[in-house]
Short mmCIF file of C-alpha atoms in Angstrom, two decimals:
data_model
loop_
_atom_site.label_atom_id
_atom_site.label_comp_id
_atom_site.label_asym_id
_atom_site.label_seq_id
_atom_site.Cartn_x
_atom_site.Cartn_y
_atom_site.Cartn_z
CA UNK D 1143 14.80 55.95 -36.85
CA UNK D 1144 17.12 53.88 -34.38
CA UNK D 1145 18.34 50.40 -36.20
CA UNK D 1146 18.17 48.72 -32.45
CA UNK D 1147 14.60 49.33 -31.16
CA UNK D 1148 11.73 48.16 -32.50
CA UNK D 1149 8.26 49.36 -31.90
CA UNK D 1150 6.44 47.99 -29.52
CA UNK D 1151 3.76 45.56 -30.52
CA UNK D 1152 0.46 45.06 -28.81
CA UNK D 1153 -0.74 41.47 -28.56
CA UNK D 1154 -3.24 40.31 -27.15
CA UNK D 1155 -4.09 36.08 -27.03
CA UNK D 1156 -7.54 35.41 -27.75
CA UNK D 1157 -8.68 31.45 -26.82
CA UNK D 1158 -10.51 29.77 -29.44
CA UNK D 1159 -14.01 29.30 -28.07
CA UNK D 1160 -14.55 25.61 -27.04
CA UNK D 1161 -16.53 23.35 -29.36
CA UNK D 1162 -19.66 21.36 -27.92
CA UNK D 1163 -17.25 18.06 -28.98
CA UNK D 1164 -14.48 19.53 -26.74
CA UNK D 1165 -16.67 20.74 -23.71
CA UNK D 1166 -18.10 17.04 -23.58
CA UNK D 1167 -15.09 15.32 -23.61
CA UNK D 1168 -13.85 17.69 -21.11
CA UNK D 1169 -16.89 16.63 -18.93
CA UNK D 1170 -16.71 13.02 -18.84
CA UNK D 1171 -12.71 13.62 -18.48
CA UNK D 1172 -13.36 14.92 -14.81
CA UNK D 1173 -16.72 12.96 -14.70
CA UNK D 1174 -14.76 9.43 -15.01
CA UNK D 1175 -11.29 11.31 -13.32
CA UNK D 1176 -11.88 9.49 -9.74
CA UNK D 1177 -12.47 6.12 -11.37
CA UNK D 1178 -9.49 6.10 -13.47
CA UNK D 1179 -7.15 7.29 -10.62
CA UNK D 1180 -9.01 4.38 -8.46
CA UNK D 1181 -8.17 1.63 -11.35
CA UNK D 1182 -4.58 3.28 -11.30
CA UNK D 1183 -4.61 2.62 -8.17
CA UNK D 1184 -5.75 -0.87 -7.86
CA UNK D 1185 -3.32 -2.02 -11.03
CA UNK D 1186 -0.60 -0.57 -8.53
CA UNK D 1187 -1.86 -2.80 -6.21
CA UNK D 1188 -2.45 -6.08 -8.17
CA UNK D 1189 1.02 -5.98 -10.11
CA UNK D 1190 2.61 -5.49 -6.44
CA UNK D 1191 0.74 -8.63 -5.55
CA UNK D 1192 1.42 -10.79 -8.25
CA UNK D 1193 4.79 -9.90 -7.87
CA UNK D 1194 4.77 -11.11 -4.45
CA UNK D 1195 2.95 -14.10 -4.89
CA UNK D 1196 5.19 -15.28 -7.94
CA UNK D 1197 8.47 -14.79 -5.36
CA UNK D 1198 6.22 -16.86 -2.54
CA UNK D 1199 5.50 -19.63 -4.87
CA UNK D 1200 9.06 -20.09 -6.66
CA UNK D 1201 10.83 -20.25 -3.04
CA UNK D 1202 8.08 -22.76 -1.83
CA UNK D 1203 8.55 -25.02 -4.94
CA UNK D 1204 12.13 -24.84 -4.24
CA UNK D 1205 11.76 -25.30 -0.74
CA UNK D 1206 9.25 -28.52 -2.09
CA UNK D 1207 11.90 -29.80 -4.24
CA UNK D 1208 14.72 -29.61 -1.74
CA UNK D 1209 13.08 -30.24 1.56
CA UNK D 1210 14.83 -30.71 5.24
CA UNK D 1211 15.37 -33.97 6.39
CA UNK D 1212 12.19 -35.04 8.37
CA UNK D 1213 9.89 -32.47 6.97
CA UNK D 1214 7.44 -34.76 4.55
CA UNK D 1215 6.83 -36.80 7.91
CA UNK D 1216 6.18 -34.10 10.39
CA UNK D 1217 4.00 -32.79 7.67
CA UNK D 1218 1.99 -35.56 7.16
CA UNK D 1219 1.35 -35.72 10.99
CA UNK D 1220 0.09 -32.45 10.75
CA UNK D 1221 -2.01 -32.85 8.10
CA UNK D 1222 -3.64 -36.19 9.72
CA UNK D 1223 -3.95 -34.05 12.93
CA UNK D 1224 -6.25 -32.26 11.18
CA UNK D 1225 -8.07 -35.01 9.59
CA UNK D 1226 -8.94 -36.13 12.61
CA UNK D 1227 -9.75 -32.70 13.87
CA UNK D 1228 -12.45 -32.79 11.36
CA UNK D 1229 -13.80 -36.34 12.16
CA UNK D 1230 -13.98 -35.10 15.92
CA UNK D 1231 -15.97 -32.06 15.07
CA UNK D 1232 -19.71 -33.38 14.37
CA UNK D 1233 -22.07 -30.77 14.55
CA UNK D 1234 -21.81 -27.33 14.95
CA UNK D 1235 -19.90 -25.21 12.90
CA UNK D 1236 -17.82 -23.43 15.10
CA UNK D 1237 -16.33 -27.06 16.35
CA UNK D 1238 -15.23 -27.68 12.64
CA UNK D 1239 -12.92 -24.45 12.54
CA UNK D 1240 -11.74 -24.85 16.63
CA UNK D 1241 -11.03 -28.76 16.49
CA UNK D 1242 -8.94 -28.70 12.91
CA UNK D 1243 -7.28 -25.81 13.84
CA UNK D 1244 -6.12 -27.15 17.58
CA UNK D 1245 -5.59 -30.20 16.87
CA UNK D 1246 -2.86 -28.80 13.73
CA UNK D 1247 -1.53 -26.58 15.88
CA UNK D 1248 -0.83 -28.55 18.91
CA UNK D 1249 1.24 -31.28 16.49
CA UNK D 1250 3.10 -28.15 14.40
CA UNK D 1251 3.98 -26.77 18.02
CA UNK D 1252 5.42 -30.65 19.56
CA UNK D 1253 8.03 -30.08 16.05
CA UNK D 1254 8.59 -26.96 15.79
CA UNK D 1255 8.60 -25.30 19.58
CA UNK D 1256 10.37 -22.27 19.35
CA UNK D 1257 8.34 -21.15 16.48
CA UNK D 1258 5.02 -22.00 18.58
CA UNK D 1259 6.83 -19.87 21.20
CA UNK D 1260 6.97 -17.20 19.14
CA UNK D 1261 3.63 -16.99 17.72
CA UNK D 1262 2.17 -17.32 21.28
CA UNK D 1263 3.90 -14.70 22.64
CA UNK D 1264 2.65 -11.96 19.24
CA UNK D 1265 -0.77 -13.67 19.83
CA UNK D 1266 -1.04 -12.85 23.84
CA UNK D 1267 0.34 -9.11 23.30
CA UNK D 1268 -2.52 -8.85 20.17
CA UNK D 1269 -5.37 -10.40 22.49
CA UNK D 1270 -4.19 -8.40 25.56
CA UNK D 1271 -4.08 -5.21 23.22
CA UNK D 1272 -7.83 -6.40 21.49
CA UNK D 1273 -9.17 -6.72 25.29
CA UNK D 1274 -7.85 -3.48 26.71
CA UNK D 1275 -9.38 -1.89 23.69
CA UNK D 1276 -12.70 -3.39 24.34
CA UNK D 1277 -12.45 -2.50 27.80
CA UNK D 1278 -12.16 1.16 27.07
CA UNK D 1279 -15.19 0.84 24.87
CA UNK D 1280 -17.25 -0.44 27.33
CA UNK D 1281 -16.17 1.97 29.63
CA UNK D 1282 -16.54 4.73 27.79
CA UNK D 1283 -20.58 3.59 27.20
CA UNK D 1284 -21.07 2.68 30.40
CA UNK D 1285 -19.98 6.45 31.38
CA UNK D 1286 -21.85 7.58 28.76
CA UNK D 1287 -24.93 6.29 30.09
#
């Protein structure tokens, strides 16, 4: 008999069968498995958000406390703009979103110009890209037919 080999063993592993307890909790596992990922998901998504919102808030309550010279004026202007926006729109509905709305944005773009600038110029390439896109639609139906 060598001192440095030992015999071979055979072994073979043998799973426990599963208990009815274990096979159901296995089933709702991957029953409720797309639910739970979705949830992990949307906590993701909600502690992102918060997160942002706090750091919006705490720079505009700064911004609040220590404000540019001028701004509490040009921002009731604004403000009464739209007042009056609303007083001018009797009637339909779409007038009290249009009249508001213009009449804000036509007094934030007399003090602040370059910013109106700005957002007209993103607006016309987003409209321009919005119309060629319905264009193509229509003309792809209209060939279709």
């Amino acid at each position: 008999l060598s001192l440095y080999s030992s015999p071979a063993r055979e072994t073979k592993y043998v799973e426990d069968p599963q208990t009815q307890l274990e096979e159901g909790v296995s089933h709702l596992r991957h029953a409720v498995g797309p639910y739970t990922a979705w949830c992990q998901v949307s906590w993701f998504y909600i502690t992102f958000s918060s997160a942002l919102c706090s750091d919006f808030f705490s720079e505009g309550c700064e911004f609040l406390q220590n404000p540019p010279a001028g701004f509490y004026p040009r921002l009731g202007v604004i403000g009464f703009a739209g007042i009056v926006g609303l007083f001018l729109a009797r009637g339909s509905k779409l007038k009290k979103l249009v009249y508001p709305a213009g009449l804000m944005g036509i007094g934030a773009s007399m003090y602040y110009p370059q910013q109106a600038v700005a957002i007209a110029k993103v607006a016309g390439t987003h409209v321009y890209e919005w119309s060629l896109q319905g264009y193509i639609a229509v003309e792809s139906l209209w060939k279709d037919n």
